[in-house]
Coordinates of C-alpha atoms in Angstrom, one line a residue:
M1 CA 27.6 6.0 -7.0
K2 CA 24.5 4.6 -5.6
L3 CA 23.3 6.6 -2.6
F4 CA 19.8 5.3 -2.1
S5 CA 20.4 1.8 -0.8
D6 CA 18.9 2.4 2.6
I7 CA 15.7 4.0 1.4
E8 CA 15.2 2.9 -2.2
K9 CA 13.1 -0.1 -1.2
T10 CA 10.6 2.0 0.6
I11 CA 10.3 4.5 -2.3
E12 CA 10.1 1.7 -4.9
R13 CA 7.6 -0.3 -2.9
G14 CA 5.3 2.7 -2.7
F15 CA 5.6 3.6 -6.4
H16 CA 5.2 -0.1 -7.4
H17 CA 2.1 -0.5 -5.3
F18 CA 0.5 2.6 -6.8
A19 CA 1.4 1.6 -10.4
E20 CA 0.2 -1.9 -10.0
R21 CA -3.1 -0.8 -8.6
V22 CA -3.7 1.8 -11.4
F23 CA -2.1 0.1 -14.5
G24 CA -1.8 -3.6 -13.7
E25 CA 1.1 -5.9 -13.0
A26 CA 2.8 -6.0 -16.4
E27 CA 2.7 -2.2 -16.9
S28 CA 3.8 -1.5 -13.4
D29 CA 7.0 -3.5 -13.8
E30 CA 8.0 -1.5 -16.8
L31 CA 7.2 1.8 -15.1
L32 CA 9.2 0.8 -12.1
L33 CA 12.3 0.3 -14.3
V34 CA 11.9 3.9 -15.6
H35 CA 11.3 5.2 -12.1
R36 CA 14.5 3.5 -10.8
A37 CA 16.6 4.7 -13.8
I38 CA 15.5 8.3 -13.2
L39 CA 16.4 8.2 -9.5
E40 CA 19.8 6.6 -10.2
E41 CA 20.7 9.1 -12.8
I42 CA 19.8 12.0 -10.5
G43 CA 21.7 10.3 -7.7
G44 CA 24.8 10.3 -9.9
K45 CA 24.9 14.1 -9.8
V46 CA 25.3 14.2 -6.0
Q47 CA 28.7 15.4 -4.9
T48 CA 30.6 14.4 -1.8
L49 CA 32.5 17.1 -0.1
A50 CA 34.9 17.2 2.8
R51 CA 34.0 15.0 5.8
G52 CA 31.5 13.1 3.7
K53 CA 29.0 15.9 3.3
R54 CA 26.7 15.4 0.4
V55 CA 25.3 18.1 -1.8
F56 CA 23.1 18.3 -4.9
P57 CA 24.6 21.2 -7.0
Y58 CA 21.6 22.0 -9.1
S59 CA 18.6 24.0 -8.0
R60 CA 16.4 23.0 -10.9
V61 CA 15.7 19.5 -12.4
S62 CA 13.5 19.0 -15.4
V63 CA 12.4 15.4 -16.3
T64 CA 10.9 14.9 -19.8
L65 CA 9.2 11.5 -20.6
A66 CA 8.8 11.1 -24.3
S67 CA 6.8 8.9 -26.6
A68 CA 5.3 9.2 -30.1
N69 CA 2.3 7.2 -28.8
P70 CA -0.3 9.5 -27.1
D71 CA -1.6 6.7 -24.9
R72 CA 1.9 6.1 -23.6
R73 CA 2.3 9.8 -22.9
A74 CA -0.9 9.7 -20.9
V75 CA 0.4 6.8 -18.9
Y76 CA 3.7 8.7 -18.1
Q77 CA 1.7 11.8 -17.2
T78 CA -0.5 9.8 -14.7
A79 CA 2.3 7.7 -13.3
F80 CA 5.0 10.4 -12.8
A81 CA 3.6 13.9 -13.1
E82 CA 0.2 14.0 -11.5
G83 CA 0.1 14.8 -7.9
G84 CA 3.8 15.6 -7.8
R85 CA 4.6 11.9 -7.4
L86 CA 8.0 11.8 -9.0
E87 CA 9.0 15.1 -7.5
A88 CA 8.2 13.8 -4.0
D89 CA 10.2 10.6 -4.6
I90 CA 13.2 12.6 -5.9
R91 CA 13.1 14.7 -2.8
D92 CA 12.7 11.7 -0.5
A93 CA 15.7 10.0 -2.1
L94 CA 18.0 13.0 -1.8
E95 CA 16.9 13.9 1.7
G96 CA 17.0 10.3 2.8
A97 CA 20.6 10.1 1.6
Q98 CA 21.3 13.1 3.8
C99 CA 22.1 15.3 0.8
G100 CA 21.8 19.1 1.1
L101 CA 19.6 20.8 -1.5
P102 CA 20.0 24.3 -2.8
R103 CA 17.5 27.0 -1.7
G104 CA 14.5 27.0 -4.0
F105 CA 15.1 23.5 -5.3
S106 CA 12.4 22.5 -7.8
V107 CA 11.5 19.6 -10.0
E108 CA 9.5 19.8 -13.2
V109 CA 8.0 16.6 -14.7
K110 CA 6.3 16.5 -18.1
A111 CA 5.4 14.1 -20.9
E112 CA 6.0 15.2 -24.5
E113 CA 5.9 14.0 -28.1
C114 CA 9.5 14.2 -29.0
E115 CA 12.6 12.1 -29.8
I116 CA 15.2 11.9 -27.0
G117 CA 17.2 8.8 -27.9
A118 CA 17.2 5.2 -26.6
K119 CA 15.9 6.0 -23.1
P120 CA 12.2 7.0 -22.6
F121 CA 13.3 10.0 -20.6
A122 CA 15.7 12.9 -20.5
I123 CA 16.8 15.0 -17.6
E124 CA 18.0 18.6 -17.7
Y125 CA 19.7 20.4 -14.8
G126 CA 20.0 24.1 -14.1
L127 CA 20.9 26.8 -11.7
D128 CA 18.6 29.6 -10.8
A129 CA 19.9 32.9 -9.4
V130 CA 19.2 33.1 -5.7
A131 CA 17.4 36.3 -4.8
P132 CA 18.6 38.1 -1.7
G133 CA 16.6 37.3 1.4
P134 CA 14.3 39.8 3.0
A135 CA 15.8 42.5 5.2
P136 CA 15.6 41.8 8.9
Q137 CA 12.4 43.1 10.4
P138 CA 12.4 45.4 13.5
Q139 CA 11.9 43.5 16.7
S140 CA 8.8 45.7 17.4
Q141 CA 7.0 44.4 14.3
P142 CA 4.1 42.0 15.4
Q143 CA 4.6 38.4 14.6
P144 CA 1.9 36.3 12.8
A145 CA -0.5 34.5 15.1
S146 CA 0.4 30.9 15.8
V147 CA -1.6 28.1 14.3
G148 CA -3.7 25.9 16.4
P149 CA -3.8 22.1 16.6
G150 CA -5.1 19.9 13.8
L151 CA -8.7 18.6 13.6
V152 CA -10.3 16.1 11.2
L153 CA -14.0 15.8 10.5
V154 CA -15.8 12.7 9.1
V155 CA -17.3 13.7 5.8
K156 CA -18.2 10.2 4.4
G157 CA -18.3 6.9 6.2
K158 CA -19.4 6.0 9.7
A159 CA -17.0 6.5 12.6
E160 CA -17.4 6.5 16.4
R161 CA -17.3 10.3 16.4
S162 CA -18.0 13.1 13.9
E163 CA -14.7 14.9 14.6
Y164 CA -11.3 14.1 16.1
P165 CA -8.8 16.6 17.5
L166 CA -5.2 15.6 16.6
Q167 CA -3.6 15.6 20.1
K168 CA -0.9 13.0 19.6
A169 CA 2.4 12.8 17.7
R170 CA 0.8 9.9 15.7
T171 CA -2.9 9.3 15.1
N172 CA -3.8 5.9 13.6
I173 CA -6.8 5.5 11.3
G174 CA -8.5 2.2 10.4
R175 CA -11.4 -0.2 11.1
L176 CA -11.7 -1.6 14.6
A177 CA -10.4 0.0 17.7
E178 CA -7.8 -2.7 18.5
L179 CA -6.1 -5.2 16.2
T180 CA -4.6 -8.4 17.7
D181 CA -2.3 -11.2 16.5
A182 CA -2.9 -14.9 16.6
E183 CA -2.1 -15.0 20.3
Q184 CA -4.7 -12.2 21.0
R185 CA -1.9 -9.6 21.7
V186 CA -2.8 -6.1 20.8
V187 CA -0.5 -5.0 17.8
R188 CA -2.2 -1.7 16.9
R189 CA -4.8 0.7 18.4
N190 CA -6.6 3.0 16.0
D191 CA -7.5 6.5 17.2
I192 CA -9.9 7.3 14.4
V193 CA -12.1 4.3 14.1
F194 CA -14.5 3.5 11.2
E195 CA -17.1 1.0 12.2
E196 CA -16.8 -2.6 11.0
G197 CA -19.5 -3.4 8.4
A198 CA -21.3 -0.1 8.8
D199 CA -21.6 0.8 5.1
E200 CA -19.9 0.4 1.7
A201 CA -17.5 3.3 2.3
N202 CA -16.3 1.8 5.6
A203 CA -15.6 -1.5 3.8
T204 CA -12.9 0.2 1.8
V205 CA -11.1 1.4 4.9
S206 CA -8.4 -1.1 5.9
R207 CA -8.0 -2.1 9.5
C208 CA -4.5 -0.6 9.4
H209 CA -5.2 2.0 6.8
A210 CA -3.2 5.2 7.5
H211 CA -1.8 7.5 10.1
I212 CA -1.4 11.2 10.6
R213 CA 2.0 12.3 12.0
L214 CA 2.8 15.6 13.6
D215 CA 6.3 16.6 12.4
A216 CA 7.8 20.0 13.4
G217 CA 4.4 21.7 13.7
E218 CA 3.1 20.2 10.4
Y219 CA 0.7 17.3 9.9
R220 CA 1.4 14.6 7.3
I221 CA -0.8 11.8 6.2
C222 CA 0.9 8.4 5.5
D223 CA -0.6 5.4 4.0
D224 CA 0.1 2.1 5.8
E225 CA 0.0 0.0 2.7
S226 CA -3.8 -0.1 2.6
E227 CA -5.8 -2.1 0.1
F228 CA -7.8 0.7 -1.5
G229 CA -5.2 3.5 -1.1
T230 CA -5.2 7.1 0.3
R231 CA -5.7 10.3 -1.7
V232 CA -5.7 13.9 -0.8
F233 CA -8.0 16.2 -2.7
R234 CA -6.8 19.8 -2.8
D235 CA -8.3 22.6 -5.0
G236 CA -10.1 19.9 -7.0
R237 CA -6.9 18.0 -7.7
P238 CA -6.2 14.4 -6.5
I239 CA -2.8 13.7 -4.8
E240 CA -2.0 10.1 -4.4
V241 CA -0.3 9.3 -1.0
P242 CA 2.3 6.6 -1.8
A243 CA 1.7 3.4 0.1
G244 CA 4.3 2.7 2.7
N245 CA 6.2 6.0 2.2
R246 CA 7.3 7.3 5.5
R247 CA 7.3 10.9 4.3
G248 CA 3.6 10.9 3.3
E249 CA 1.8 14.1 2.1
K250 CA 1.7 17.4 4.0
L251 CA -1.8 18.4 5.0
R252 CA -3.3 21.8 4.5
P253 CA -6.5 23.3 6.0
G254 CA -9.4 22.3 3.8
D255 CA -7.8 19.2 2.4
E256 CA -10.1 16.2 1.9
V257 CA -8.5 12.9 2.7
Y258 CA -10.0 9.8 1.0
L259 CA -9.4 6.5 2.7
G260 CA -10.7 4.2 -0.1
R261 CA -14.2 5.7 -0.4
A262 CA -14.5 7.1 3.1
C263 CA -13.5 10.7 3.6
L264 CA -12.1 13.0 6.3
R265 CA -11.6 16.8 6.1
F266 CA -8.5 18.3 7.7
D267 CA -8.5 21.7 9.4
R268 CA -6.4 23.7 11.9
G269 CA -8.0 25.2 15.0
T270 CA -7.2 28.5 16.7
P271 CA -4.5 28.5 19.4

């Protein structure tokens, strides 16, 4: 049963845009077929209960992509495993289909030199024992301090200001303060504005590049199908933000966000 009809186009468009930019058109088409087959096979495990409630019965999913060719394994590793790309797409697909996930749900993606049959991938499913939750704490125990609002600082590139507090539910990022259509009607206003023609880094920032969304107290960076892409660097590791993906990537204090070659650093203030 195909559950992803309403969201699969967004997920596939984001993956295809990334793969085409990194590997080229011919390679991206083949990778997209593998990506689609994986999501459809995992979707086939979803169970529909009474009153149409959907659940995924496994707490652990392991995806192995296999090839005897080391270059092909490297492609699989970059396309699917690095940055948790395939894991994020699996979660987006299941959550977008309003499917309940078990506590501690996890996805492992790896590329190996092994024989797994006609398909280039194999998927294993498992159940992990759920540890009992922590005992309720006394009401008198002090609660952790709340976290303050978000803040981004301009690290590379020239913007109107050096830092921007994130005071809105959605903060648009791009070149030019206002974008208009053919009839000079404003179609978008950017809150974080990189100056037009200021330097080489600014030239890689699209006019409608990305936005930061405040969602249930968390900030997420979303790429608005920019030309040069959006990446988050965390602990020295790059995380590609899928183009056009509404979920985006959750930001953590200290993250560096690259918009093409321009860079912002995300932080949280004190309440």
